[in-house]
Tab-separated table of C-alpha atoms in Angstrom:
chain	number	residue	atom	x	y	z
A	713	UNK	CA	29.378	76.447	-7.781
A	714	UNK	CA	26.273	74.222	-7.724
A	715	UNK	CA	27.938	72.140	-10.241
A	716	UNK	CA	31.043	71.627	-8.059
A	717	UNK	CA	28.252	70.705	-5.202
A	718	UNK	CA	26.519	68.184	-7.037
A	719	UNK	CA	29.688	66.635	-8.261
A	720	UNK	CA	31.188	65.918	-4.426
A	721	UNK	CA	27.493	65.370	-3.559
A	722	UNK	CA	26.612	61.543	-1.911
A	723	UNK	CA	23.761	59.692	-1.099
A	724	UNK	CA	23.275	56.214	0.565
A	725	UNK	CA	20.329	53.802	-0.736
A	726	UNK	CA	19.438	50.303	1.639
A	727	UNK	CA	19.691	47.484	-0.908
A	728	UNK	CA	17.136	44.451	-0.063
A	729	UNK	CA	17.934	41.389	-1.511
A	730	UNK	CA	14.175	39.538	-2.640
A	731	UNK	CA	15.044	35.506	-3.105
A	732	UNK	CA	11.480	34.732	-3.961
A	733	UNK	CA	10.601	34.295	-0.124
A	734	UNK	CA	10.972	36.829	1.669
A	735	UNK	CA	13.527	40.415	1.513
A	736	UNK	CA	16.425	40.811	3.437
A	737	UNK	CA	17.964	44.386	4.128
A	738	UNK	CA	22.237	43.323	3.378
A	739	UNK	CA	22.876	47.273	3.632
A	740	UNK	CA	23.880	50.209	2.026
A	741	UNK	CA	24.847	51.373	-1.167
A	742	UNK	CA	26.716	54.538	-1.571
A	743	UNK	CA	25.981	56.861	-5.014
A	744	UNK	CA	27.748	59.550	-6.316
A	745	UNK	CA	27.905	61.631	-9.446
A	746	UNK	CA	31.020	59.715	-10.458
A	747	UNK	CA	29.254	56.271	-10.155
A	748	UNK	CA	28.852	54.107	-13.307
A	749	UNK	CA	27.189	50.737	-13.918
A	750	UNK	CA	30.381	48.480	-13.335
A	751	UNK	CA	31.148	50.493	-9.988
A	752	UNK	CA	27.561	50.032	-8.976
A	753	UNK	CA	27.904	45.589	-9.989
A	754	UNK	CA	30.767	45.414	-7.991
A	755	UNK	CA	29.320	47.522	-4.980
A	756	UNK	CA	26.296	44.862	-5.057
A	757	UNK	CA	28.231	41.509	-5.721
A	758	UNK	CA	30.189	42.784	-2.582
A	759	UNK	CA	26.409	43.383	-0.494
A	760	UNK	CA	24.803	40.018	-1.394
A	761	UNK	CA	27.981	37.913	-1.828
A	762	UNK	CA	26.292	36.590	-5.152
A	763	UNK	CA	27.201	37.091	-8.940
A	764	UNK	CA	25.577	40.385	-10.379
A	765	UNK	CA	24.944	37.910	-13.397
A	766	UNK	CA	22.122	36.148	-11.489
A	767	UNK	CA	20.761	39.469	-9.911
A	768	UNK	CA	18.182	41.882	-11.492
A	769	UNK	CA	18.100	45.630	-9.478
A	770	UNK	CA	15.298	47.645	-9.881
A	771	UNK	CA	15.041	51.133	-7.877
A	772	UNK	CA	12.300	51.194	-5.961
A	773	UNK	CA	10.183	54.716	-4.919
A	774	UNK	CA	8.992	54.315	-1.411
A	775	UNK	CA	7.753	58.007	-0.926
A	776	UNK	CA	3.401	56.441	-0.279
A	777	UNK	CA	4.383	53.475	2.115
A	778	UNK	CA	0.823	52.828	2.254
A	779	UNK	CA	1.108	51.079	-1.373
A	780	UNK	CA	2.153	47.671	-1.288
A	781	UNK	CA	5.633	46.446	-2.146
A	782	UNK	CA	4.455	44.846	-5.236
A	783	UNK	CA	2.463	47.857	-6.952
A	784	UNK	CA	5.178	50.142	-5.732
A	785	UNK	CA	6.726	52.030	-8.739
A	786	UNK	CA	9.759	50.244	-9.895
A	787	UNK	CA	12.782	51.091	-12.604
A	788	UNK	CA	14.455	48.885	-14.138
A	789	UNK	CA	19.105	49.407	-13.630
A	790	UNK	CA	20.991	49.149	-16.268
A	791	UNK	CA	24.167	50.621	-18.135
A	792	UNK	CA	21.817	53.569	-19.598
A	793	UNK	CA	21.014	54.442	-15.635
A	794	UNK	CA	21.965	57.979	-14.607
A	795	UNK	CA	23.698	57.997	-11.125
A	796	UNK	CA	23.940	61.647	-10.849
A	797	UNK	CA	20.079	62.458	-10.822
A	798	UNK	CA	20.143	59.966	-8.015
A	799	UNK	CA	21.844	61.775	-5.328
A	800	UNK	CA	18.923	64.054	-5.581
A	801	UNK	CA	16.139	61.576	-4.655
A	802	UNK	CA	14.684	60.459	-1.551
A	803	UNK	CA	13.094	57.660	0.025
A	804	UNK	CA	14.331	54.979	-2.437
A	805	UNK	CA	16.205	52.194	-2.154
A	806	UNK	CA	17.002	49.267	-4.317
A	807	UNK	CA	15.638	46.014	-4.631
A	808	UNK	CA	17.875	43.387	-5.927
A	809	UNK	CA	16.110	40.391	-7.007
A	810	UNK	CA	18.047	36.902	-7.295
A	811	UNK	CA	16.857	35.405	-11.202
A	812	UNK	CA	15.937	31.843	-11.079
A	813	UNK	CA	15.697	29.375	-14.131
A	814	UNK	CA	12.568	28.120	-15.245
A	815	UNK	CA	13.334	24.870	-13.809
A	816	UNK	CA	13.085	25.806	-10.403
A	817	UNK	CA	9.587	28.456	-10.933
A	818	UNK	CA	8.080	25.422	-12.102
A	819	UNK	CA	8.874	23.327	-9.449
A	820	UNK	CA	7.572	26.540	-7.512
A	821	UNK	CA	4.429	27.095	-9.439
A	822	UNK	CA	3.585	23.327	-8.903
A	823	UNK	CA	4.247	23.317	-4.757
A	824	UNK	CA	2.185	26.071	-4.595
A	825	UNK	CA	-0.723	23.972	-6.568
A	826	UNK	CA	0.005	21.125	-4.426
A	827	UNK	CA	-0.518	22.896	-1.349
A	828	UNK	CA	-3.395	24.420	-2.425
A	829	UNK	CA	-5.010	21.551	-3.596
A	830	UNK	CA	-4.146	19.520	0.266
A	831	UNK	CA	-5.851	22.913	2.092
A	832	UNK	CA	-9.408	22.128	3.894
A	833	UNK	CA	-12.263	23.290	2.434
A	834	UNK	CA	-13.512	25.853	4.175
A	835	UNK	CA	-16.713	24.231	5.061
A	836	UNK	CA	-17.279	22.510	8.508
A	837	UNK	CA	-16.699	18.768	8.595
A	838	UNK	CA	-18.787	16.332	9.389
A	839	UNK	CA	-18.074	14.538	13.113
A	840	UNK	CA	-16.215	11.545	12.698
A	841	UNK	CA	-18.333	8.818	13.681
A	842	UNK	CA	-18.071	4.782	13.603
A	843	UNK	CA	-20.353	2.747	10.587
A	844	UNK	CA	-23.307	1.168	12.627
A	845	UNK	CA	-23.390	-2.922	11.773
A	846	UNK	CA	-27.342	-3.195	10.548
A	847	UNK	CA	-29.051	-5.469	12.723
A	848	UNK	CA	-29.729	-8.259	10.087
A	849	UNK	CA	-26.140	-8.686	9.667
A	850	UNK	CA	-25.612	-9.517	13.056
A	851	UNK	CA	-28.338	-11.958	13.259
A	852	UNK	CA	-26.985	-13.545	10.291
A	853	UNK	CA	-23.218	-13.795	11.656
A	854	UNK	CA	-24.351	-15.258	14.762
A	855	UNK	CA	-26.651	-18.075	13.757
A	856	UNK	CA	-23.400	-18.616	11.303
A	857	UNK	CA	-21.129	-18.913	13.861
A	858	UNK	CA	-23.592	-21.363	15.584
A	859	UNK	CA	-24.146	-23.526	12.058
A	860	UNK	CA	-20.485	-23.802	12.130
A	861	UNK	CA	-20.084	-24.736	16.003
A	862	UNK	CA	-23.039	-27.735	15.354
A	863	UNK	CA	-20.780	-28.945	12.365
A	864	UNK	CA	-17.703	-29.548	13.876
A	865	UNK	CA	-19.271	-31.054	16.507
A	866	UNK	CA	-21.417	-34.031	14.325
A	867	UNK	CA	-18.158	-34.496	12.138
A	868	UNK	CA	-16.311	-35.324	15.312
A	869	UNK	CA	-18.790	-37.772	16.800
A	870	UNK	CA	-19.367	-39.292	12.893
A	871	UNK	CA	-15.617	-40.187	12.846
A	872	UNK	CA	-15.721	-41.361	16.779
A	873	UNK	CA	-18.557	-43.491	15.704
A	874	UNK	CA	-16.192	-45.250	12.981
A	875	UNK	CA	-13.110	-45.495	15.234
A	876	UNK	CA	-11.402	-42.001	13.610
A	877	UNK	CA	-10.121	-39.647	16.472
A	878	UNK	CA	-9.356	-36.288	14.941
A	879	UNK	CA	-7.919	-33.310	16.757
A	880	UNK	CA	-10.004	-30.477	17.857
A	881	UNK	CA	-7.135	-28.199	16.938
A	882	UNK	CA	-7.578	-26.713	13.535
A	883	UNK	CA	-3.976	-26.476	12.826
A	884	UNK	CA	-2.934	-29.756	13.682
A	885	UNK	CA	-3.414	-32.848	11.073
A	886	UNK	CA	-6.206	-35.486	11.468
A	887	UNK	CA	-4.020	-38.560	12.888
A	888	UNK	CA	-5.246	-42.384	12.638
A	889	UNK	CA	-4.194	-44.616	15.454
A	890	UNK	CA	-2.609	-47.482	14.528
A	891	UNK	CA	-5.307	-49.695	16.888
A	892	UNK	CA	-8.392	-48.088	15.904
A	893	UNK	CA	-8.183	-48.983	12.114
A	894	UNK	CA	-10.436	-51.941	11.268
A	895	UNK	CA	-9.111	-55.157	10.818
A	896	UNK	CA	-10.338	-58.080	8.754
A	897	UNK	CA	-12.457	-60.667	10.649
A	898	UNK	CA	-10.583	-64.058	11.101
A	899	UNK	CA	-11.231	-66.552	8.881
A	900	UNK	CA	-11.637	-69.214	11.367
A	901	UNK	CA	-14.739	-67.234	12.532
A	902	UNK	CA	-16.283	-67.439	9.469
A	903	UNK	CA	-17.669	-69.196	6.306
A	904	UNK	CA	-14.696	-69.489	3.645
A	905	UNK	CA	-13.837	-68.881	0.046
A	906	UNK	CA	-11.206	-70.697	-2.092
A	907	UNK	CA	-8.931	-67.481	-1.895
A	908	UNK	CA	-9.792	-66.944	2.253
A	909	UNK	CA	-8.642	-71.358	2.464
A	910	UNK	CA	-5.783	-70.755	0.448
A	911	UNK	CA	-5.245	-67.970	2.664
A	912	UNK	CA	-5.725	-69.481	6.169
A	913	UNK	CA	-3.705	-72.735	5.548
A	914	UNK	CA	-0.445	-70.023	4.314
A	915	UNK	CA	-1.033	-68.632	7.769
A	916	UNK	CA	-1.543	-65.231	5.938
A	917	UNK	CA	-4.405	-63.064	5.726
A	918	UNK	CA	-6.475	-62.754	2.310
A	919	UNK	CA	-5.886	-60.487	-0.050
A	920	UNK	CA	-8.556	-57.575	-1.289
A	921	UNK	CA	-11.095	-59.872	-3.212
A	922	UNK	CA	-14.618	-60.134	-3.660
A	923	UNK	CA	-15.739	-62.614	-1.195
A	924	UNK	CA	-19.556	-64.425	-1.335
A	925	UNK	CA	-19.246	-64.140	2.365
A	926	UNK	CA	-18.416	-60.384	2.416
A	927	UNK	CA	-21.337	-58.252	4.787
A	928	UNK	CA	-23.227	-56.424	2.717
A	929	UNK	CA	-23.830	-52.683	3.234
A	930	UNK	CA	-26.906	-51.136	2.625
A	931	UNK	CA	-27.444	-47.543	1.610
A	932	UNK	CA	-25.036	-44.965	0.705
A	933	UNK	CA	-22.077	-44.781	2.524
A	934	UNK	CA	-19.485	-41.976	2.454
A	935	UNK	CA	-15.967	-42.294	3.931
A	936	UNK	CA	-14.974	-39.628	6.409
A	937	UNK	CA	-11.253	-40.057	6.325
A	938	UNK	CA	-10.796	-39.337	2.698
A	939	UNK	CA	-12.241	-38.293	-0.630
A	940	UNK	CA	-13.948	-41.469	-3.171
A	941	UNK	CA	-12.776	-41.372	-6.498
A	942	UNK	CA	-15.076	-41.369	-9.530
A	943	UNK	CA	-16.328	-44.790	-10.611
A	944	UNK	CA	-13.899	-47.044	-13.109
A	945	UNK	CA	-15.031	-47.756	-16.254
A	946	UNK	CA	-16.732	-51.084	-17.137
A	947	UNK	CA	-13.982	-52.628	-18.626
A	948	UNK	CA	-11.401	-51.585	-15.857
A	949	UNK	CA	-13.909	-52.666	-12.965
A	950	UNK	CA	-12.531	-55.499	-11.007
A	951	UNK	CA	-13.950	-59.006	-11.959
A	952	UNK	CA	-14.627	-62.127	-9.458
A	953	UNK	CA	-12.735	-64.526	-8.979
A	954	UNK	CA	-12.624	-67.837	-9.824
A	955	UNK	CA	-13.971	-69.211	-6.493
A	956	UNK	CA	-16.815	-66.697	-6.928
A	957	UNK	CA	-17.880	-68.002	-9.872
A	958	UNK	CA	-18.114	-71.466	-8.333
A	959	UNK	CA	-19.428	-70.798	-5.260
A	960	UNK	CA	-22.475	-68.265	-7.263
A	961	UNK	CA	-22.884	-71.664	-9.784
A	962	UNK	CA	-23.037	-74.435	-6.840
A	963	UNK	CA	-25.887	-72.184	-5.139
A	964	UNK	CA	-27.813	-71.913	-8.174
A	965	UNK	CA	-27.899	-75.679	-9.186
């Protein structure tokens, strides 16, 4: 008689499916004496709606809820698991926990060490506060500004000084006038040369020569419109002229 009562004897377990995250409760499972392994894969494929392949069920004893889940006593389901000694327990249920592949517990493993590595330490932080410019620093930047100011300003009146008018805008180019470039002084206002005569009865003006009756400049001179070249060598310097030579022996005798 106890025999026929254990065999029509049922019991219903909660299954709670673990993902890794967090468990969900997806229902019950019924067991009976007549239950095998297969019955019981197809009764949890149903529950979850996922391939008993990638699921591992372990039966869980919850009789000391005061334990944790994880040190909870835990046995392992497989096709040696007795379903008739089941129906006589209490206060279990099973946990059905979904198997992932090594790929994705070590992308797991290293997102956990990633966000335990961007945590604050738990020290107090310092207030945020603004660097303070030292006082020398500003000293220095200001009498720079003021070098710079005092520059611009003698450049400007240099080139003014040699007929030059440059723009005070620093993105716009340096322009010549036409009017303000100097000229060369007639040669009817002056003593002349053999090349300035030839010159003046052509109606023409002379060309770039070394004239005996040139000013002379005294000092060093620096051009402000452009850079001077280097110096040519002695043999590529440019010689007198003819008329030079003349006019330099006729003084001497």
């Amino acid at each position: 008689m106890a025999e026929v009562d254990l065999q029509e004897a049922k019991a219903a377990f909660p299954v709670v499916l673990y993902k890794g995250e967090q468990r969900i409760n997806v229902g019950n499972v019924e067991i009976h004496p007549t239950l095998d392994y297969k019955q019981f894969r197809v009764v949890l494929n149903q529950l979850t709606g996922i391939s008993y392949n990638n699921l591992t069920t372990y039966l869980i004893d919850n009789k000391r809820k005061q334990i944790p889940p994880e040190q909870q006593r835990k046995i392992l389901i497989t096709g040696k698991f007795n379903f008739t000694v089941l129906v006589r327990e209490k206060s279990c249920y099973f946990l059905v926990v979904l198997k992932r592949s090594r790929r994705d517990r070590r992308q797991r493993k290293s997102k956990k060490e990633i966000i335990g590595s961007n945590q604050l330490p738990p020290r107090p932080l310092k207030p945020f506060y603004l660097p303070v410019i030292p006082r020398f620093y500003e000293v220095w930047f200001y009498e720079s500004q003021i070098q710079r100011a005092n520059y611009v300003n003698s450049v400007l009146i240099m080139n003014s000084n040699y007929g030059f008018h440059w723009s005070r805008n620093i993105n716009s180019r340096k322009m010549i006038e036409s009017e303000s470039r100097p000229r060369v002084q007639s040669c009817r206002n002056r003593d002349l040369c053999t090349d300035c005569m030839n010159a003046d009865k052509q109606g023409a003006e002379p060309e770039l020569h070394l004239c005996v009756y040139d000013e002379v400049v005294e000092g060093f001179f620096r051009s402000p419109a452009i850079r001077c070249g280097h110096y040519p060598k002695e043999s590529s310097r440019m010689k007198p002229t003819g008329s030079y030579k003349n006019t330099a022996a006729g003084a001497s005798g």
